[in-house]
């Protein structure tokens, strides 16, 4: 239900958030996470000397690798999170809008590039508005589901039809409220473009029975990334459809191996348990047979979740590298170099952390993941560059936007 | 405010000034003269602002603070102590310090953890079932009927097939059902026959009770079927169908609120806690319906062991029982537990079971 927040660059996170609306078609197998969009570019080298604020310097461009630096800690975020959870519950969810803002502000504020932190600027009231709309829609769906299957299906259909609209609205909201060095991001995709892309995806998926997933996911990512801008500069995206297709091809043997291991494991475990249990009465839950069986089941389930994490980590690391690493802004480029093994380690540590803390250590898990993603993200800057805000700065308040301005519609509760 | 400000010790804050025109930043020192004027030292040409236009962002953790003056430019500073001093002296903060203080306190965090754990345990034990029950009982009969009919149509189209029981047998069972029905005049009970899903019986919220041919065939005594039907009427009586829907929603919301997007952390087990809690509610309902059936059987003079008998038959048919961990995901209590309840009660009945 919730989106993840904070990924590398905050903005990216936004897009991630917005991705929650992505139709099934864009989801890869194995519930892959959404592709992210654009991060910020630009680097104002160590603050220019007074009076030196021209936009383009004549100096020969020197290539510098600027890392994304994440400075948040689990301990600090834990206290924000627990306050968020408790106040949200006590206020029956109203505070969740503020919770989301504070959570985002925390992660953005602790993510910096070239010495400057990102900034999340959303007005909690706007988020609350979005929340109320979402709650209303969900309420309608729940009521319809219980009362009339026909009305429910109609509503569901309407929601599917409205998906591109809702997504564009969410992208705009999130991009507009993300800034770096006092220059905002923006999303320029129009509702028509979103519908066109969406229809292409739906059509292709139906024609190919879903086999076009790598391509359709690429189409959608290209739309999202390519329509984001920072200041007055639109992001570019070097990643090709072939890169996505290659990644999916890698996933095929991995998934097959996983299933073989899984079913083999279950068969062996069951046989083992029966062997061990001997002829103990089958209905006797308290006996040794029950205990052995249940221990075996535990092991198999543990194994299952550990196994599923492997392809997930592989896919997500590669996908992040493709999506983020392909982003360019003017002459500057992002590099994402997440490693499968490293991400898997983060995932497994997080599972252990969450299981043993019954979920209470969630903030540490999240910080660990965000820190890892950032540690593998950098910006290849060509010389001193200064990005202009341009007229686009205020576009978020334009007329065309007003009708779309539904506030923040994603379901991220801000923890 | 600016003009009426009382004299104050001048303050300064170091930071970076971003004009908002571009990402170019300038290291500056913001100086407040202790009265109404703010100057930025370091900005080409210098900038001067009225303190009354100053807005200082709310603090959050150790993230940079922002100060702006209504225009596009903005000062970003990590000179936290200086910003707080300026905020206190000028009163130009946006508040939020109480939140920041809460978020900084480990004592409060510990207290909140306890509150959260105790609160959610109590909420799920008593709160959610109570609310679900009240809401289900408050639902108008017409709505309940809608739900039941809608479900029936859906089931008929997907899983269920028309019954092949002989009409004579059907009317025999209907008469048996009528016996039970008489005791619950307030419930719009109706018995329907279907087949296709194995030996089973279930109740829809509107009082429609479905019995499968397979179950009728499995039973060796109609009193066994009466026992099952009594159990199903118990579900109708307690409006379990509607309560289940409400409880299910409550559980998913709670899990989402508490855990956020766990799946993003690489934890694919996100659905597990929800499934466990949901199953506990379901088991609670079954136990309630069992109690209801037990009371009904005793009232109409049917020995409780008939329920036990049919349970055992179903169990034998289904194979071994869920064990260990799986128990927690099961929708029904363990048959052995249910059998124990009925077995225990039997000796206390005034009707002596004929075969015990």
JSON list of N, CA and C in Angstrom, two decimals, chain B residues 164-188:
[
{"chain": "B", "resi": 164, "resn": "UNK", "atom": "N", "xyz": [-27.53, -32.07, -7.63]},
{"chain": "B", "resi": 164, "resn": "UNK", "atom": "CA", "xyz": [-28.12, -33.23, -8.29]},
{"chain": "B", "resi": 164, "resn": "UNK", "atom": "C", "xyz": [-28.87, -34.09, -7.28]},
{"chain": "B", "resi": 165, "resn": "UNK", "atom": "N", "xyz": [-29.09, -33.54, -6.10]},
{"chain": "B", "resi": 165, "resn": "UNK", "atom": "CA", "xyz": [-29.83, -34.28, -5.09]},
{"chain": "B", "resi": 165, "resn": "UNK", "atom": "C", "xyz": [-31.26, -34.49, -5.57]},
{"chain": "B", "resi": 166, "resn": "UNK", "atom": "N", "xyz": [-31.82, -35.65, -5.27]},
{"chain": "B", "resi": 166, "resn": "UNK", "atom": "CA", "xyz": [-33.20, -35.92, -5.68]},
{"chain": "B", "resi": 166, "resn": "UNK", "atom": "C", "xyz": [-34.13, -34.95, -4.96]},
{"chain": "B", "resi": 167, "resn": "UNK", "atom": "N", "xyz": [-35.19, -34.52, -5.67]},
{"chain": "B", "resi": 167, "resn": "UNK", "atom": "CA", "xyz": [-36.13, -33.57, -5.06]},
{"chain": "B", "resi": 167, "resn": "UNK", "atom": "C", "xyz": [-36.66, -34.07, -3.72]},
{"chain": "B", "resi": 168, "resn": "UNK", "atom": "N", "xyz": [-36.88, -35.37, -3.63]},
{"chain": "B", "resi": 168, "resn": "UNK", "atom": "CA", "xyz": [-37.43, -35.92, -2.39]},
{"chain": "B", "resi": 168, "resn": "UNK", "atom": "C", "xyz": [-36.44, -35.70, -1.24]},
{"chain": "B", "resi": 169, "resn": "UNK", "atom": "N", "xyz": [-35.19, -35.97, -1.54]},
{"chain": "B", "resi": 169, "resn": "UNK", "atom": "CA", "xyz": [-34.14, -35.80, -0.52]},
{"chain": "B", "resi": 169, "resn": "UNK", "atom": "C", "xyz": [-34.02, -34.33, -0.13]},
{"chain": "B", "resi": 170, "resn": "UNK", "atom": "N", "xyz": [-34.11, -33.48, -1.16]},
{"chain": "B", "resi": 170, "resn": "UNK", "atom": "CA", "xyz": [-34.02, -32.03, -0.91]},
{"chain": "B", "resi": 170, "resn": "UNK", "atom": "C", "xyz": [-35.11, -31.57, 0.04]},
{"chain": "B", "resi": 171, "resn": "UNK", "atom": "N", "xyz": [-36.34, -32.02, -0.24]},
{"chain": "B", "resi": 171, "resn": "UNK", "atom": "CA", "xyz": [-37.43, -31.52, 0.60]},
{"chain": "B", "resi": 171, "resn": "UNK", "atom": "C", "xyz": [-37.34, -32.11, 2.00]},
{"chain": "B", "resi": 172, "resn": "UNK", "atom": "N", "xyz": [-36.78, -33.31, 2.07]},
{"chain": "B", "resi": 172, "resn": "UNK", "atom": "CA", "xyz": [-36.57, -33.91, 3.38]},
{"chain": "B", "resi": 172, "resn": "UNK", "atom": "C", "xyz": [-35.62, -33.04, 4.21]},
{"chain": "B", "resi": 173, "resn": "UNK", "atom": "N", "xyz": [-34.51, -32.66, 3.55]},
{"chain": "B", "resi": 173, "resn": "UNK", "atom": "CA", "xyz": [-33.53, -31.83, 4.24]},
{"chain": "B", "resi": 173, "resn": "UNK", "atom": "C", "xyz": [-34.10, -30.44, 4.56]},
{"chain": "B", "resi": 174, "resn": "UNK", "atom": "N", "xyz": [-34.93, -29.95, 3.64]},
{"chain": "B", "resi": 174, "resn": "UNK", "atom": "CA", "xyz": [-35.54, -28.63, 3.88]},
{"chain": "B", "resi": 174, "resn": "UNK", "atom": "C", "xyz": [-36.42, -28.67, 5.12]},
{"chain": "B", "resi": 175, "resn": "UNK", "atom": "N", "xyz": [-37.12, -29.80, 5.27]},
{"chain": "B", "resi": 175, "resn": "UNK", "atom": "CA", "xyz": [-37.98, -29.92, 6.44]},
{"chain": "B", "resi": 175, "resn": "UNK", "atom": "C", "xyz": [-37.15, -29.94, 7.72]},
{"chain": "B", "resi": 176, "resn": "UNK", "atom": "N", "xyz": [-36.04, -30.66, 7.64]},
{"chain": "B", "resi": 176, "resn": "UNK", "atom": "CA", "xyz": [-35.14, -30.71, 8.80]},
{"chain": "B", "resi": 176, "resn": "UNK", "atom": "C", "xyz": [-34.66, -29.30, 9.12]},
{"chain": "B", "resi": 177, "resn": "UNK", "atom": "N", "xyz": [-34.32, -28.58, 8.06]},
{"chain": "B", "resi": 177, "resn": "UNK", "atom": "CA", "xyz": [-33.83, -27.21, 8.22]},
{"chain": "B", "resi": 177, "resn": "UNK", "atom": "C", "xyz": [-34.91, -26.32, 8.82]},
{"chain": "B", "resi": 178, "resn": "UNK", "atom": "N", "xyz": [-36.14, -26.56, 8.39]},
{"chain": "B", "resi": 178, "resn": "UNK", "atom": "CA", "xyz": [-37.26, -25.77, 8.89]},
{"chain": "B", "resi": 178, "resn": "UNK", "atom": "C", "xyz": [-37.39, -25.87, 10.40]},
{"chain": "B", "resi": 179, "resn": "UNK", "atom": "N", "xyz": [-37.09, -27.05, 10.91]},
{"chain": "B", "resi": 179, "resn": "UNK", "atom": "CA", "xyz": [-37.09, -27.27, 12.36]},
{"chain": "B", "resi": 179, "resn": "UNK", "atom": "C", "xyz": [-36.19, -26.26, 13.04]},
{"chain": "B", "resi": 180, "resn": "UNK", "atom": "N", "xyz": [-34.98, -26.17, 12.48]},
{"chain": "B", "resi": 180, "resn": "UNK", "atom": "CA", "xyz": [-33.99, -25.26, 13.03]},
{"chain": "B", "resi": 180, "resn": "UNK", "atom": "C", "xyz": [-34.45, -23.82, 12.87]},
{"chain": "B", "resi": 181, "resn": "UNK", "atom": "N", "xyz": [-34.98, -23.56, 11.68]},
{"chain": "B", "resi": 181, "resn": "UNK", "atom": "CA", "xyz": [-35.37, -22.21, 11.30]},
{"chain": "B", "resi": 181, "resn": "UNK", "atom": "C", "xyz": [-36.40, -21.66, 12.27]},
{"chain": "B", "resi": 182, "resn": "UNK", "atom": "N", "xyz": [-37.30, -22.52, 12.69]},
{"chain": "B", "resi": 182, "resn": "UNK", "atom": "CA", "xyz": [-38.37, -22.08, 13.58]},
{"chain": "B", "resi": 182, "resn": "UNK", "atom": "C", "xyz": [-37.81, -21.39, 14.82]},
{"chain": "B", "resi": 183, "resn": "UNK", "atom": "N", "xyz": [-36.66, -21.88, 15.25]},
{"chain": "B", "resi": 183, "resn": "UNK", "atom": "CA", "xyz": [-36.07, -21.32, 16.46]},
{"chain": "B", "resi": 183, "resn": "UNK", "atom": "C", "xyz": [-35.49, -19.92, 16.23]},
{"chain": "B", "resi": 184, "resn": "UNK", "atom": "N", "xyz": [-35.25, -19.60, 14.95]},
{"chain": "B", "resi": 184, "resn": "UNK", "atom": "CA", "xyz": [-34.62, -18.29, 14.68]},
{"chain": "B", "resi": 184, "resn": "UNK", "atom": "C", "xyz": [-35.46, -17.49, 13.72]},
{"chain": "B", "resi": 185, "resn": "UNK", "atom": "N", "xyz": [-36.66, -17.16, 14.20]},
{"chain": "B", "resi": 185, "resn": "UNK", "atom": "CA", "xyz": [-37.60, -16.42, 13.36]},
{"chain": "B", "resi": 185, "resn": "UNK", "atom": "C", "xyz": [-37.04, -15.10, 12.86]},
{"chain": "B", "resi": 186, "resn": "UNK", "atom": "N", "xyz": [-36.19, -14.48, 13.66]},
{"chain": "B", "resi": 186, "resn": "UNK", "atom": "CA", "xyz": [-35.68, -13.16, 13.30]},
{"chain": "B", "resi": 186, "resn": "UNK", "atom": "C", "xyz": [-34.68, -13.22, 12.15]},
{"chain": "B", "resi": 187, "resn": "UNK", "atom": "N", "xyz": [-34.19, -14.44, 11.83]},
{"chain": "B", "resi": 187, "resn": "UNK", "atom": "CA", "xyz": [-33.22, -14.54, 10.74]},
{"chain": "B", "resi": 187, "resn": "UNK", "atom": "C", "xyz": [-33.91, -15.03, 9.47]},
{"chain": "B", "resi": 188, "resn": "UNK", "atom": "N", "xyz": [-33.68, -14.35, 8.34]},
{"chain": "B", "resi": 188, "resn": "UNK", "atom": "CA", "xyz": [-34.32, -14.77, 7.08]},
{"chain": "B", "resi": 188, "resn": "UNK", "atom": "C", "xyz": [-33.58, -15.97, 6.48]}
]
